[in-house]
Every structure is written in C-alpha cells, then in structure tokens.
Amino acid sequence: MWPSYQDEHEFNAHLVCRMCCMDERDRVQKKTFTKWVNKHLMKVRKHINDLYEDLRDGHNLISLLEVLSGIKLPREKGRMRFHRLQNVQIALDFLKQRQVRPFHAFLILQAVLALGPYLEMFLVPPVSSQ
C-alpha cells in the first residue's frame, strides 16, 4: 500500500529524505568496497583512491582479478580509450570464462565505467544448454 501525503510539500520532503538515505548508503558501500579492493591490491603494491575513476582504465581491475585468481592476465599498455576498453573487455572475458554469473559480474564492473555497450550483455539472461 502506498503512503498517503497531505500535500505536495510533504511528498517532496519524503522524496528528499529517501534520496539522502540512498546517497549515504551508496557512499558507505563505495567506501567499503574501495577498502576491500585496496586490501587485495596491497599484495601487488597498488592502491586506489576513487573506486570509479581508478578501476576505469582496466589496469587495476585486471590486477585485482590476478590477485584474486592467482592467474596472470594480458593487458593493453596504452592509455587511449581503446586500450581502456580492451582492458575492461579482458576482465569481462576472464569473468565469463570463469563462469561468474553475469549479474555478479555486472555488480563488480558497474563501478568501472559507464558500461554503455556492455550493459545489454549483462541484462540478457544466458541461454540454457538443456
């Protein structure tokens, strides 16, 4: 059942309160995940400050996957957009090869960059092989 509001002002106040709570939750989750990533990246003497920006080029993301899996992955050395997208694609392919569920991979990589062309791939359920 939807809550009833006396007027538009009460409704707007409720929305602002909900948005503030969501912003706070997002901030806490981002901070927590950043600490978790740094805990693992510390093993290869790397560190991130901003979860979204520092995983964006794919280098730190690949390093994180290498630490977690113990497997050395290839990576593009350049810094152009093409190289960043290639590195993210390497990470996606690795997760797919390891049969990480698409939704879980999406949650991981959501922090990496605006997924654009990759978004549809995660939202389409895998074809059953029955």
PDB file of C-alpha atoms in Angstrom:
ATOM      1  CA  MET A   1       0.000   0.000   0.000  1.00  0.00           C
ATOM      2  CA  TRP A   2       1.324   3.437  -0.918  1.00  0.00           C
ATOM      3  CA  PRO A   3       1.673   6.030   1.826  1.00  0.00           C
ATOM      4  CA  SER A   4      -0.709   8.944   1.581  1.00  0.00           C
ATOM      5  CA  TYR A   5       0.539  12.519   1.616  1.00  0.00           C
ATOM      6  CA  GLN A   6      -1.376  15.593   2.695  1.00  0.00           C
ATOM      7  CA  ASP A   7       0.159  17.822   0.056  1.00  0.00           C
ATOM      8  CA  GLU A   8       2.931  18.134  -2.492  1.00  0.00           C
ATOM      9  CA  HIS A   9       5.299  19.638   0.101  1.00  0.00           C
ATOM     10  CA  GLU A  10       5.003  16.554   2.322  1.00  0.00           C
ATOM     11  CA  PHE A  11       5.600  14.285  -0.663  1.00  0.00           C
ATOM     12  CA  ASN A  12       8.691  16.278  -1.734  1.00  0.00           C
ATOM     13  CA  ALA A  13      10.065  16.191   1.820  1.00  0.00           C
ATOM     14  CA  HIS A  14       9.650  12.419   1.818  1.00  0.00           C
ATOM     15  CA  LEU A  15      11.498  12.109  -1.523  1.00  0.00           C
ATOM     16  CA  VAL A  16      14.385  14.276  -0.297  1.00  0.00           C
ATOM     17  CA  CYS A  17      14.691  12.159   2.835  1.00  0.00           C
ATOM     18  CA  ARG A  18      14.748   8.931   0.777  1.00  0.00           C
ATOM     19  CA  MET A  19      17.339  10.337  -1.631  1.00  0.00           C
ATOM     20  CA  CYS A  20      19.602  11.417   1.242  1.00  0.00           C
ATOM     21  CA  CYS A  21      19.390   7.916   2.737  1.00  0.00           C
ATOM     22  CA  MET A  22      20.232   6.364  -0.629  1.00  0.00           C
ATOM     23  CA  ASP A  23      23.167   8.730  -1.148  1.00  0.00           C
ATOM     24  CA  GLU A  24      24.515   7.851   2.295  1.00  0.00           C
ATOM     25  CA  ARG A  25      24.112   4.131   1.631  1.00  0.00           C
ATOM     26  CA  ASP A  26      25.878   4.454  -1.723  1.00  0.00           C
ATOM     27  CA  ARG A  27      28.721   6.406  -0.104  1.00  0.00           C
ATOM     28  CA  VAL A  28      29.181   3.760   2.587  1.00  0.00           C
ATOM     29  CA  GLN A  29      29.097   0.916   0.036  1.00  0.00           C
ATOM     30  CA  LYS A  30      31.613   2.682  -2.190  1.00  0.00           C
ATOM     31  CA  LYS A  31      33.939   3.295   0.762  1.00  0.00           C
ATOM     32  CA  THR A  32      33.616  -0.306   1.958  1.00  0.00           C
ATOM     33  CA  PHE A  33      34.260  -1.771  -1.491  1.00  0.00           C
ATOM     34  CA  THR A  34      37.235   0.573  -2.003  1.00  0.00           C
ATOM     35  CA  LYS A  35      38.768  -0.703   1.249  1.00  0.00           C
ATOM     36  CA  TRP A  36      38.170  -4.295   0.157  1.00  0.00           C
ATOM     37  CA  VAL A  37      39.811  -3.663  -3.229  1.00  0.00           C
ATOM     38  CA  ASN A  38      42.798  -1.942  -1.583  1.00  0.00           C
ATOM     39  CA  LYS A  39      43.214  -4.848   0.839  1.00  0.00           C
ATOM     40  CA  HIS A  40      43.781  -7.119  -2.153  1.00  0.00           C
ATOM     41  CA  LEU A  41      45.701  -4.658  -4.343  1.00  0.00           C
ATOM     42  CA  MET A  42      48.127  -4.098  -1.464  1.00  0.00           C
ATOM     43  CA  LYS A  43      49.523  -7.555  -2.290  1.00  0.00           C
ATOM     44  CA  VAL A  44      50.822  -6.176  -5.590  1.00  0.00           C
ATOM     45  CA  ARG A  45      51.731  -2.764  -4.156  1.00  0.00           C
ATOM     46  CA  LYS A  46      48.860  -0.899  -5.760  1.00  0.00           C
ATOM     47  CA  HIS A  47      46.267   1.401  -4.227  1.00  0.00           C
ATOM     48  CA  ILE A  48      43.130   3.159  -5.409  1.00  0.00           C
ATOM     49  CA  ASN A  49      41.618   6.353  -4.048  1.00  0.00           C
ATOM     50  CA  ASP A  50      38.415   6.573  -6.052  1.00  0.00           C
ATOM     51  CA  LEU A  51      36.698   3.303  -6.878  1.00  0.00           C
ATOM     52  CA  TYR A  52      35.033   4.592 -10.043  1.00  0.00           C
ATOM     53  CA  GLU A  53      37.965   6.501 -11.501  1.00  0.00           C
ATOM     54  CA  ASP A  54      40.833   4.213 -10.528  1.00  0.00           C
ATOM     55  CA  LEU A  55      39.314   0.994 -11.902  1.00  0.00           C
ATOM     56  CA  ARG A  56      38.112   2.699 -15.040  1.00  0.00           C
ATOM     57  CA  ASP A  57      41.111   2.037 -17.290  1.00  0.00           C
ATOM     58  CA  GLY A  58      41.057  -1.677 -16.520  1.00  0.00           C
ATOM     59  CA  HIS A  59      44.657  -1.904 -15.231  1.00  0.00           C
ATOM     60  CA  ASN A  60      43.777  -2.005 -11.546  1.00  0.00           C
ATOM     61  CA  LEU A  61      40.765  -4.181 -12.305  1.00  0.00           C
ATOM     62  CA  ILE A  62      42.981  -6.715 -14.063  1.00  0.00           C
ATOM     63  CA  SER A  63      45.438  -6.535 -11.159  1.00  0.00           C
ATOM     64  CA  LEU A  64      42.585  -7.231  -8.733  1.00  0.00           C
ATOM     65  CA  LEU A  65      41.438 -10.244 -10.771  1.00  0.00           C
ATOM     66  CA  GLU A  66      45.030 -11.505 -10.919  1.00  0.00           C
ATOM     67  CA  VAL A  67      45.389 -11.284  -7.143  1.00  0.00           C
ATOM     68  CA  LEU A  68      42.039 -12.965  -6.512  1.00  0.00           C
ATOM     69  CA  SER A  69      42.584 -15.752  -9.052  1.00  0.00           C
ATOM     70  CA  GLY A  70      46.342 -16.254  -9.000  1.00  0.00           C
ATOM     71  CA  ILE A  71      46.316 -16.151 -12.816  1.00  0.00           C
ATOM     72  CA  LYS A  72      48.357 -13.675 -14.874  1.00  0.00           C
ATOM     73  CA  LEU A  73      46.178 -11.863 -17.425  1.00  0.00           C
ATOM     74  CA  PRO A  74      47.214  -9.979 -20.573  1.00  0.00           C
ATOM     75  CA  ARG A  75      46.647  -6.241 -20.695  1.00  0.00           C
ATOM     76  CA  GLU A  76      46.926  -3.332 -23.081  1.00  0.00           C
ATOM     77  CA  LYS A  77      49.729  -0.936 -22.187  1.00  0.00           C
ATOM     78  CA  GLY A  78      48.339   2.249 -23.757  1.00  0.00           C
ATOM     79  CA  ARG A  79      46.149   4.900 -22.126  1.00  0.00           C
ATOM     80  CA  MET A  80      43.815   5.727 -25.006  1.00  0.00           C
ATOM     81  CA  ARG A  81      40.091   4.923 -24.747  1.00  0.00           C
ATOM     82  CA  PHE A  82      40.581   1.892 -26.980  1.00  0.00           C
ATOM     83  CA  HIS A  83      43.185   0.452 -24.600  1.00  0.00           C
ATOM     84  CA  ARG A  84      40.974   1.083 -21.568  1.00  0.00           C
ATOM     85  CA  LEU A  85      38.037  -0.649 -23.239  1.00  0.00           C
ATOM     86  CA  GLN A  86      40.265  -3.546 -24.259  1.00  0.00           C
ATOM     87  CA  ASN A  87      41.433  -3.978 -20.650  1.00  0.00           C
ATOM     88  CA  VAL A  88      37.850  -3.956 -19.398  1.00  0.00           C
ATOM     89  CA  GLN A  89      36.979  -6.487 -22.104  1.00  0.00           C
ATOM     90  CA  ILE A  90      39.846  -8.700 -20.910  1.00  0.00           C
ATOM     91  CA  ALA A  91      38.358  -8.559 -17.408  1.00  0.00           C
ATOM     92  CA  LEU A  92      34.860  -9.353 -18.729  1.00  0.00           C
ATOM     93  CA  ASP A  93      36.135 -12.260 -20.794  1.00  0.00           C
ATOM     94  CA  PHE A  94      38.025 -13.633 -17.800  1.00  0.00           C
ATOM     95  CA  LEU A  95      34.924 -13.438 -15.606  1.00  0.00           C
ATOM     96  CA  LYS A  96      32.856 -15.099 -18.320  1.00  0.00           C
ATOM     97  CA  GLN A  97      35.457 -17.850 -18.764  1.00  0.00           C
ATOM     98  CA  ARG A  98      35.416 -18.469 -15.002  1.00  0.00           C
ATOM     99  CA  GLN A  99      31.611 -18.711 -15.223  1.00  0.00           C
ATOM    100  CA  VAL A 100      30.981 -15.780 -12.909  1.00  0.00           C
ATOM    101  CA  ARG A 101      27.265 -15.121 -13.128  1.00  0.00           C
ATOM    102  CA  PRO A 102      26.558 -12.176 -15.430  1.00  0.00           C
ATOM    103  CA  PHE A 103      24.661 -10.254 -12.763  1.00  0.00           C
ATOM    104  CA  HIS A 104      27.525 -10.609 -10.282  1.00  0.00           C
ATOM    105  CA  ALA A 105      29.997  -9.519 -12.937  1.00  0.00           C
ATOM    106  CA  PHE A 106      27.755  -6.543 -13.652  1.00  0.00           C
ATOM    107  CA  LEU A 107      27.781  -5.531  -9.996  1.00  0.00           C
ATOM    108  CA  ILE A 108      31.571  -5.749  -9.967  1.00  0.00           C
ATOM    109  CA  LEU A 109      32.075  -3.861 -13.200  1.00  0.00           C
ATOM    110  CA  GLN A 110      29.347  -1.323 -12.571  1.00  0.00           C
ATOM    111  CA  ALA A 111      31.967   0.565 -10.615  1.00  0.00           C
ATOM    112  CA  VAL A 112      34.409   0.546 -13.512  1.00  0.00           C
ATOM    113  CA  LEU A 113      32.897   2.851 -16.099  1.00  0.00           C
ATOM    114  CA  ALA A 114      29.707   3.758 -17.831  1.00  0.00           C
ATOM    115  CA  LEU A 115      29.179   0.355 -19.385  1.00  0.00           C
ATOM    116  CA  GLY A 116      27.387   1.540 -22.491  1.00  0.00           C
ATOM    117  CA  PRO A 117      27.651  -1.331 -24.983  1.00  0.00           C
ATOM    118  CA  TYR A 118      28.364  -3.869 -22.229  1.00  0.00           C
ATOM    119  CA  LEU A 119      25.163  -3.172 -20.288  1.00  0.00           C
ATOM    120  CA  GLU A 120      22.904  -5.153 -22.614  1.00  0.00           C
ATOM    121  CA  MET A 121      25.186  -8.177 -22.406  1.00  0.00           C
ATOM    122  CA  PHE A 122      24.678  -8.363 -18.637  1.00  0.00           C
ATOM    123  CA  LEU A 123      20.958  -7.850 -18.660  1.00  0.00           C
ATOM    124  CA  VAL A 124      20.197 -10.558 -21.203  1.00  0.00           C
ATOM    125  CA  PRO A 125      19.916 -13.911 -19.382  1.00  0.00           C
ATOM    126  CA  PRO A 126      22.282 -16.665 -20.586  1.00  0.00           C
ATOM    127  CA  VAL A 127      20.869 -19.281 -22.954  1.00  0.00           C
ATOM    128  CA  SER A 128      20.207 -22.577 -21.223  1.00  0.00           C
ATOM    129  CA  SER A 129      22.155 -25.542 -22.628  1.00  0.00           C
ATOM    130  CA  GLN A 130      19.483 -28.160 -21.911  1.00  0.00           C
TER     131      GLN A 130
END
